[in-house]
Short mmCIF file of C-alpha atoms in Angstrom, two decimals:
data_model
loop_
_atom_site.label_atom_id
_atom_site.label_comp_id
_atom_site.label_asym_id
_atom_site.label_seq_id
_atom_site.Cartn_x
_atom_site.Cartn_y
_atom_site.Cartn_z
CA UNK H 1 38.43 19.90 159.35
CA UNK H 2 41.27 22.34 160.96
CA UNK H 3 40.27 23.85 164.22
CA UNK H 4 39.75 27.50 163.23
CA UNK H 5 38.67 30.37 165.18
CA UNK H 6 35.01 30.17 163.32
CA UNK H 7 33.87 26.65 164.24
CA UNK H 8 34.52 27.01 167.99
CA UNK H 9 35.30 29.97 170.42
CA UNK H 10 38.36 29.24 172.23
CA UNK H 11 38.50 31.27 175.59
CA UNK H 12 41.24 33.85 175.86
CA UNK H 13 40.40 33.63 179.66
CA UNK H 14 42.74 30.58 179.84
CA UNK H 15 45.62 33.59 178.77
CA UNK H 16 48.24 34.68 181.06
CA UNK H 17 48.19 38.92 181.03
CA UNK H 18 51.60 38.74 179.17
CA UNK H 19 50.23 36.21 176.32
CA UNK H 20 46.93 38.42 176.37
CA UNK H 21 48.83 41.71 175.37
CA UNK H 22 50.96 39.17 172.51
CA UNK H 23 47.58 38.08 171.14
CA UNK H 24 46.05 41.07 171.27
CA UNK H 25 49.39 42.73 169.12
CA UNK H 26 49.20 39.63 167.04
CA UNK H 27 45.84 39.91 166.13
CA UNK H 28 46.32 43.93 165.46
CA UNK H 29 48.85 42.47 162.43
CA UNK H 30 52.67 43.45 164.05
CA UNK H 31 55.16 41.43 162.98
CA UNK H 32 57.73 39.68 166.24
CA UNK H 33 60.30 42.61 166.32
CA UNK H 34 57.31 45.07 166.42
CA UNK H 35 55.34 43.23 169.05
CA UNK H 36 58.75 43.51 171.20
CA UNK H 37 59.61 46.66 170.95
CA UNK H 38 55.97 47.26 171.92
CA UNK H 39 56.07 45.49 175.08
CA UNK H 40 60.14 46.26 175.69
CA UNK H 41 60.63 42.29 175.72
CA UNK H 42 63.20 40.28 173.93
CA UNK H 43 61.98 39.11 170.50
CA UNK H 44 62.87 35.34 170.85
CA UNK H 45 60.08 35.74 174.03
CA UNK H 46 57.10 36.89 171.66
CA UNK H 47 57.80 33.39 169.58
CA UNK H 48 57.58 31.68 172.89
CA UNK H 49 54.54 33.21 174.12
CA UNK H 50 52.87 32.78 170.49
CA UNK H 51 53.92 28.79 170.62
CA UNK H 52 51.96 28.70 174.16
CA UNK H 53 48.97 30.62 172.73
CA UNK H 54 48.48 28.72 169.92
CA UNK H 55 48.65 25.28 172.26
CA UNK H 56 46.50 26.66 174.86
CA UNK H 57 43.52 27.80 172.29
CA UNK H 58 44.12 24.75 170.04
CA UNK H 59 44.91 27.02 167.30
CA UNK H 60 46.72 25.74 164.29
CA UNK H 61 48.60 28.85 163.22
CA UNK H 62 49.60 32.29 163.72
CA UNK H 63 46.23 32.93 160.69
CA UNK H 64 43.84 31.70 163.14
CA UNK H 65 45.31 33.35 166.30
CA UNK H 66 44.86 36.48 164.00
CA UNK H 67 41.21 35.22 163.38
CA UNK H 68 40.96 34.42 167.11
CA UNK H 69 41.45 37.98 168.34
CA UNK H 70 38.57 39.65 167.05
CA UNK H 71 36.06 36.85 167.70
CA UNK H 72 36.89 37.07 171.55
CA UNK H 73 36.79 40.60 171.25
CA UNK H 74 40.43 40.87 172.25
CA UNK H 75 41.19 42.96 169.40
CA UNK H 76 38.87 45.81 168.05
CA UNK H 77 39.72 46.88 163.96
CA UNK H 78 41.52 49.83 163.83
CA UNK H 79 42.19 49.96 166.98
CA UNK H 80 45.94 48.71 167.73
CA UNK H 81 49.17 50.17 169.26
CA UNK H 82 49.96 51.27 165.94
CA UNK H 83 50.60 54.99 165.31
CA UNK H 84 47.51 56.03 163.16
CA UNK H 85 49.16 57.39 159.50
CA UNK H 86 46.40 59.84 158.82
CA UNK H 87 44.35 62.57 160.70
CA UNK H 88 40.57 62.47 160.68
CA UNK H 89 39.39 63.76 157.34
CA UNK H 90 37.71 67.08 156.97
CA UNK H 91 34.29 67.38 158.39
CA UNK H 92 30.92 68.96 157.35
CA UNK H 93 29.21 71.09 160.06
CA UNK H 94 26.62 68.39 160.62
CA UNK H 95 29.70 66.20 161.98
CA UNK H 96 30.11 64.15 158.46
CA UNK H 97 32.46 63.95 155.50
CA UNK H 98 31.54 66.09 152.73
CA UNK H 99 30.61 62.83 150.18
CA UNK H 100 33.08 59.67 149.46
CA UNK H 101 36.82 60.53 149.91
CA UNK H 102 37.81 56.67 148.95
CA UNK H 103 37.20 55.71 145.09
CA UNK H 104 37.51 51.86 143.73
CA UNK H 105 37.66 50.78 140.47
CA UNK H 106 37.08 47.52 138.91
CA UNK H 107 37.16 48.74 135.40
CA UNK H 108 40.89 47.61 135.44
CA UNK H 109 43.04 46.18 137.25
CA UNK H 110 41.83 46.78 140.96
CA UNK H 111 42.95 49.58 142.48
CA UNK H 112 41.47 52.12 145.34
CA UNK H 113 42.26 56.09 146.25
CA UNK H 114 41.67 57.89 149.37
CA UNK H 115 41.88 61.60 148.63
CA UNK H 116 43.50 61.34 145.28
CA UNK H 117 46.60 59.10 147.02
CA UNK H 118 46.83 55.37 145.62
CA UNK H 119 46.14 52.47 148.65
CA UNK H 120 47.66 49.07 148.91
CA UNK H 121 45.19 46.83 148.68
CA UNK H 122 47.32 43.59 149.88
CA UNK H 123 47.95 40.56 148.27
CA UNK H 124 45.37 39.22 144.74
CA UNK H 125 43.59 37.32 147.33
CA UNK H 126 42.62 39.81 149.57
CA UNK H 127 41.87 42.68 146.69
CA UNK H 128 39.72 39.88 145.44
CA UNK H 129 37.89 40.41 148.77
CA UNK H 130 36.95 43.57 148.12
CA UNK H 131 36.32 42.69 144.63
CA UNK H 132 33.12 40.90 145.75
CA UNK H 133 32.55 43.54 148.01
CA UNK H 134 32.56 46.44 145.85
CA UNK H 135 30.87 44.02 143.30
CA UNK H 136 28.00 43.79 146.05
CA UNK H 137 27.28 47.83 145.39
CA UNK H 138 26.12 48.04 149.12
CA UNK H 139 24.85 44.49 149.23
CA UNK H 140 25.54 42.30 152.17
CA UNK H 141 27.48 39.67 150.97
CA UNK H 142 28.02 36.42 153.36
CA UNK H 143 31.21 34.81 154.10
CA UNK H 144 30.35 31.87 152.65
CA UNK H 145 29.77 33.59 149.03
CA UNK H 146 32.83 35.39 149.33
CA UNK H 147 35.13 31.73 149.88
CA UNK H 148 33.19 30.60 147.21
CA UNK H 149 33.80 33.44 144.93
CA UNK H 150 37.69 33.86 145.85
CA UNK H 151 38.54 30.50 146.48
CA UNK H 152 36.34 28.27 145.03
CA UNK H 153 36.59 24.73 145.24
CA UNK H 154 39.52 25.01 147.03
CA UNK H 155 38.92 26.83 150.13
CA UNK H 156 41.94 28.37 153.01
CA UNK H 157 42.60 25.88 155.74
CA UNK H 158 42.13 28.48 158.26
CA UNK H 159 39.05 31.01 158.16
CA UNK H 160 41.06 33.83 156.66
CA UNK H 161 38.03 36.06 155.53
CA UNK H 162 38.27 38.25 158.81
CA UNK H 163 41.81 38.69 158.58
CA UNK H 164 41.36 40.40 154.99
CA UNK H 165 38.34 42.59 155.79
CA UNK H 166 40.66 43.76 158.77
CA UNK H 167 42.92 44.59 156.70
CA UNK H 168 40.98 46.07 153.85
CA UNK H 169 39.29 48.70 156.63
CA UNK H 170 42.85 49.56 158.02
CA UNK H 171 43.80 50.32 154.70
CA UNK H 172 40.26 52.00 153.62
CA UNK H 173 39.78 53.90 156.96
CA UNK H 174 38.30 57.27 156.72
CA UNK H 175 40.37 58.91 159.60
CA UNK H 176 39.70 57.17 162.74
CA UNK H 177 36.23 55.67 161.74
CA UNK H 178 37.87 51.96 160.74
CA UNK H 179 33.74 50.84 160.05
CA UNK H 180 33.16 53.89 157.57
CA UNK H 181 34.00 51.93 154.29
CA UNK H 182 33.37 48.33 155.18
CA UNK H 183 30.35 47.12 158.17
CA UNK H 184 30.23 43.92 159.08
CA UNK H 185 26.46 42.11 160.39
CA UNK H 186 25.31 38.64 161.14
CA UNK H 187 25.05 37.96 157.89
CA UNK H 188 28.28 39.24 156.39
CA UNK H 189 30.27 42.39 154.98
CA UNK H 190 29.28 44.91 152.89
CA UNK H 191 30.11 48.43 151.47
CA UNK H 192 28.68 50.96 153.67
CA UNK H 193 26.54 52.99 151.85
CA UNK H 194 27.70 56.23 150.44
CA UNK H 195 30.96 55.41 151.48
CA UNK H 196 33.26 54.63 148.34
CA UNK H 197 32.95 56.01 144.94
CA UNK H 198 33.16 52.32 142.78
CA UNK H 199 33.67 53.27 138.91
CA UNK H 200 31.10 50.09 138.20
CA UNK H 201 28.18 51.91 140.06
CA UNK H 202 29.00 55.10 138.61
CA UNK H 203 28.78 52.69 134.68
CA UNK H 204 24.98 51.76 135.68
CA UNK H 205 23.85 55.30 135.92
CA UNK H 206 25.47 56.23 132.83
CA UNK H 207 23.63 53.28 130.96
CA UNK H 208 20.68 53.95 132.47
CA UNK H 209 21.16 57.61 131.07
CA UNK H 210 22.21 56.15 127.65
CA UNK H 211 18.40 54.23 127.86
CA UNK H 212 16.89 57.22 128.49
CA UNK H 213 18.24 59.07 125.88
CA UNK H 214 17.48 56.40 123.61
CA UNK H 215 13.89 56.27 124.26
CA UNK H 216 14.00 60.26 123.70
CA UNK H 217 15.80 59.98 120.23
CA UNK H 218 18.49 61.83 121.36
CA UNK H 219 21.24 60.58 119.70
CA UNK H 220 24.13 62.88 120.43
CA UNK H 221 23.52 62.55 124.18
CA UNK H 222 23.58 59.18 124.16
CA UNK H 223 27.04 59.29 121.98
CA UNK H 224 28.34 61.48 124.93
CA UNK H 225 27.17 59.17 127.43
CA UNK H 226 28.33 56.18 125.81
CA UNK H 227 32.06 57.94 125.49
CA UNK H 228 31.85 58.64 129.52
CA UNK H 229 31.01 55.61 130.31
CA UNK H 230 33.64 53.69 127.60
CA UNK H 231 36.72 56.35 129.60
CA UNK H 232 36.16 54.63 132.77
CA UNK H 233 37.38 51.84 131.21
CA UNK H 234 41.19 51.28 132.14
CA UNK H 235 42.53 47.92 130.83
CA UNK H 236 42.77 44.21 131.48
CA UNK H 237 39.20 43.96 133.98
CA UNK H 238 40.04 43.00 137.18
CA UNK H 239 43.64 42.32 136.14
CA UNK H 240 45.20 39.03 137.73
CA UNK H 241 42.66 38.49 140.32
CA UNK H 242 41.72 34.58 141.03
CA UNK H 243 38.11 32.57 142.07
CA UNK H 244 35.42 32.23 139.91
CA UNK H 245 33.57 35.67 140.76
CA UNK H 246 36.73 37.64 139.21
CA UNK H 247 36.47 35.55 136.00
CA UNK H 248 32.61 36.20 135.91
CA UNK H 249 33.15 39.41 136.23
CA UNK H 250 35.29 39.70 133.48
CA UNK H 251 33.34 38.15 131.05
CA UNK H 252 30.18 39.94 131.95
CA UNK H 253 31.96 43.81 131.85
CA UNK H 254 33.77 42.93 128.83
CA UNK H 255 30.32 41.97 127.35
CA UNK H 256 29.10 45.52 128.92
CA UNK H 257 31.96 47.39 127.24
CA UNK H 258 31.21 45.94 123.85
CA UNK H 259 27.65 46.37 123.97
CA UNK H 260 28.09 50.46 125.55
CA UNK H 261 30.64 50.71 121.70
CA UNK H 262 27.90 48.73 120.06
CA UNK H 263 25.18 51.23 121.03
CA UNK H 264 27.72 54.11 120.57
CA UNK H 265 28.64 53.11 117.02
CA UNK H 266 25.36 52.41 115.98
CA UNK H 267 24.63 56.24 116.80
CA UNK H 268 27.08 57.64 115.23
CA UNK H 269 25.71 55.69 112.07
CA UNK H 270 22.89 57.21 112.40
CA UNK H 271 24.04 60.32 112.38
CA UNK H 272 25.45 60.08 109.50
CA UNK H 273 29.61 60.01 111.88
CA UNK H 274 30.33 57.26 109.14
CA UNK H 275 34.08 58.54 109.03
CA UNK H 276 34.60 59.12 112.79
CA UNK H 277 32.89 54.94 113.28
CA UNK H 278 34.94 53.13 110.91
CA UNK H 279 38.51 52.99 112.82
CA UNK H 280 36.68 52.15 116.01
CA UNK H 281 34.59 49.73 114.19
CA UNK H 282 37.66 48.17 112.34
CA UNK H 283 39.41 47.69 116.23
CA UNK H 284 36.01 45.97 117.47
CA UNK H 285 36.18 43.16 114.28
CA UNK H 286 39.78 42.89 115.25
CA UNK H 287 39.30 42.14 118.68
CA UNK H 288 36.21 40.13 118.27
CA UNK H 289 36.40 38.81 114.63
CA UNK H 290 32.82 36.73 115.45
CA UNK H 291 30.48 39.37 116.15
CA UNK H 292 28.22 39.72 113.35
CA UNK H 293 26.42 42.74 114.21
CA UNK H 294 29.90 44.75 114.59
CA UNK H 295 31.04 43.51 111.17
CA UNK H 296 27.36 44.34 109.75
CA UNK H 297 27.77 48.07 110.95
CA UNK H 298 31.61 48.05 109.63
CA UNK H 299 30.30 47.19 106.37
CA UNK H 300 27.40 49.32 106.42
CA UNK H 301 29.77 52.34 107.49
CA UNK H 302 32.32 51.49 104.59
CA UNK H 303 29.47 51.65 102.32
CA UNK H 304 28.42 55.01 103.06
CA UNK H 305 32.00 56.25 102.83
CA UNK H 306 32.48 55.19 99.33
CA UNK H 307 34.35 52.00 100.04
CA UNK H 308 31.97 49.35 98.62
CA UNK H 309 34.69 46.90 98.07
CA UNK H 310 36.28 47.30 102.17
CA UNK H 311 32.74 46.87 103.07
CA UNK H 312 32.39 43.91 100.87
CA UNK H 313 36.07 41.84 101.62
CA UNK H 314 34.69 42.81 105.78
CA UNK H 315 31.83 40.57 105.02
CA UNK H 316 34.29 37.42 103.26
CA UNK H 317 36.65 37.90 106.08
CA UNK H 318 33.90 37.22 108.30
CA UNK H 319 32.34 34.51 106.53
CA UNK H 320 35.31 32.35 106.51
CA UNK H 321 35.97 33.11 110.22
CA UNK H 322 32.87 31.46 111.01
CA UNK H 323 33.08 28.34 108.73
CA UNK H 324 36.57 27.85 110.12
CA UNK H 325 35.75 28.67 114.03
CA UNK H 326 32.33 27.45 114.39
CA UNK H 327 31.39 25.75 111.32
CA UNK H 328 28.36 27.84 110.17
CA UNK H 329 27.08 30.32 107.71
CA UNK H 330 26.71 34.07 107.92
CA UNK H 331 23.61 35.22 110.05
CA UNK H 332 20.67 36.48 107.87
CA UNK H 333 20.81 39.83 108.87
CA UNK H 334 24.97 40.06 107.66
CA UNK H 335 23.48 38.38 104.22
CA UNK H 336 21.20 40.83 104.15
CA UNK H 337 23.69 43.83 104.68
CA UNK H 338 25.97 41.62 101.91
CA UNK H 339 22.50 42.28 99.47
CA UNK H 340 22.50 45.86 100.75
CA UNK H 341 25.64 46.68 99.65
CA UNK H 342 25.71 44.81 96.13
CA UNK H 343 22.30 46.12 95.13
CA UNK H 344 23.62 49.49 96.23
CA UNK H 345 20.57 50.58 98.76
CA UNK H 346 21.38 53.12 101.41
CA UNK H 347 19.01 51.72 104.27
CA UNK H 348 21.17 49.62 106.98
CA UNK H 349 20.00 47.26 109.33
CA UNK H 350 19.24 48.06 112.89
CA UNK H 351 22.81 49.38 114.20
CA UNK H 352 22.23 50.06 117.51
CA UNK H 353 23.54 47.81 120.34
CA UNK H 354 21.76 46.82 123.50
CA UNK H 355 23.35 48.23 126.89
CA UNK H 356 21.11 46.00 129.25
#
């Protein structure tokens, strides 16, 4: 295994002043010319002191000299000779921020505001970081389930994970608080509390709204929930990030969307929105041609619009998609919508969706 700064703790004692205040700059993320100009010495004398650094501490690369830094304490987050970009927000009287001023969202590809202004997140790897993070909603989550979750099977040579949360706080600092949106314990990061709006947490409440409305009967409120929580949708989910989390995650919110239209539909069936269902139902079967209880709502929606014969060519289209994908009949309850239809009854089957 590499020498990295997390199986041992090389001593930064064994540091000349000179290389201490190159480490320390290193470790704060300036690149050579900047760490010169910083220290008023020639550039071609940082690389020199960085080669003896990275003998002295056994260090494999600038990465782990990075990584070194903060676990000697040599370099604090947000604290560098960097010229902050951003007064300290706005405070309450009690000393505070009036509420979350940085907003994630995951229902997309990954992206993060601070005050309305977009913030770069870094490379895919490191927005996959926060990914997990924000995925977390407030969780701790250790550093050993976030290589697994980024990297996989194939984890960095050096122990990178620091580096990236560094980063992600300089670039999701509330003012001068750099620990405001990300804290960091013994047992690993996590989203402070209260401290980022993420569009996924904010999709919970609305479904657990949509439940409750349910339960109630109320089936315009749950419509408008349902439409909320579909507009916080924004595209491709979690758009070109890698590791097995992101593609998890993918699968299990696309899953959410189509269940939230699902449950949506089905209550505009109900009441009696056949007209205002049908293109958003036809747009469902196109995009997921297998689902039988989207094509059994199509067809029952057709139906009650006067189009027997749509509603009845839905149900063939269907039935040969599943001979030809997966090799088996209709369900019994899309035969039983088929019977519906031909006998000419009005009752449907159950055409809500589950949002669990």
């Amino acid at each position: 295994m590499p020498t990295t700064a997390a199986s041992r703790r090389p001593n930064a004692t064994l540091l000349r002043q000179q290389e201490r205040r190159v480490l320390h700059a290193v470790g704060c993320g300036l690149r050579d010319d900047e760490i010169a100009a910083d220290l008023a010495i020639p550039e071609d004398a940082v690389a020199g002191h960085l080669a003896r650094i990275l003998a002295k501490l056994g260090l494999r690369d600038r990465a782990a000299a990075i990584v070194h830094a903060f676990d000697c304490g040599l370099v604090v987050p947000g604290h560098g000779p960097r010229t902050p970009e951003a007064r300290p927000a706005p405070r309450t009287a009690v000393g505070r921020t009036a509420g979350p001023n940085v907003r994630i969202s995951l229902l997309g590809p990954l992206q993060a505001w601070q005050d309305g202004r977009p913030l770069n997140l870094g490379h895919l790897r490191q927005q996959a970081v926060l990914a997990a993070l924000a995925m977390g909603a407030g969780r701790t989550v250790s550093q050993q389930e976030l290589l697994d979750g980024v990297w996989g099977l194939e984890p960095p040579l050096t122990n990178v994970v620091p580096v990236y949360v560094y980063r992600l706080r300089k670039a999701l600092r509330i003012g001068e608080r750099p620990d405001s949106v990300i804290q960091h314990d013994r047992c690993g990061y996590r989203l402070a509390p209260g401290a980022a709006d993420v569009d996924v947490v904010r999709l919970e409440k609305l479904l657990t709204a949509v439940r409750t409305a349910d339960r109630a009967g109320e089936g315009t409120e749950a419509v408008r929930l349902c439409a909320q929580a579909l507009g916080l949708f924004r595209g491709e989910l979690l758009a070109g990030l890698p590791g097995p989390l992101a593609e998890l995650e993918r699968v299990r919110l696309t899953e959410r969307r189509i269940a939230v239209m699902q449950r949506k539909l089905g209550w505009q069936l109900r009441l009696g929105q056949h007209c205002e269902a049908i293109a958003e139902l036809f747009a469902l079967t196109a995009a997921h041609p297998l689902n039988e209880p989207v094509a059994a709502m199509l067809m029952h929606a057709l139906h009650r619009s006067g189009r027997q014969a749509d509603a009845l060519g839905v149900f063939d289209r269907t039935r040969r998609r599943l001979a030809d994908d997966l090799g088996v009949p209709p369900s019994r309850m899309l035969r039983r919508t088929y019977q519906m239809i031909l006998s000419g009854d009005d009752a449907g089957p159950g055409l809500t969706g589950a949002t669990r």
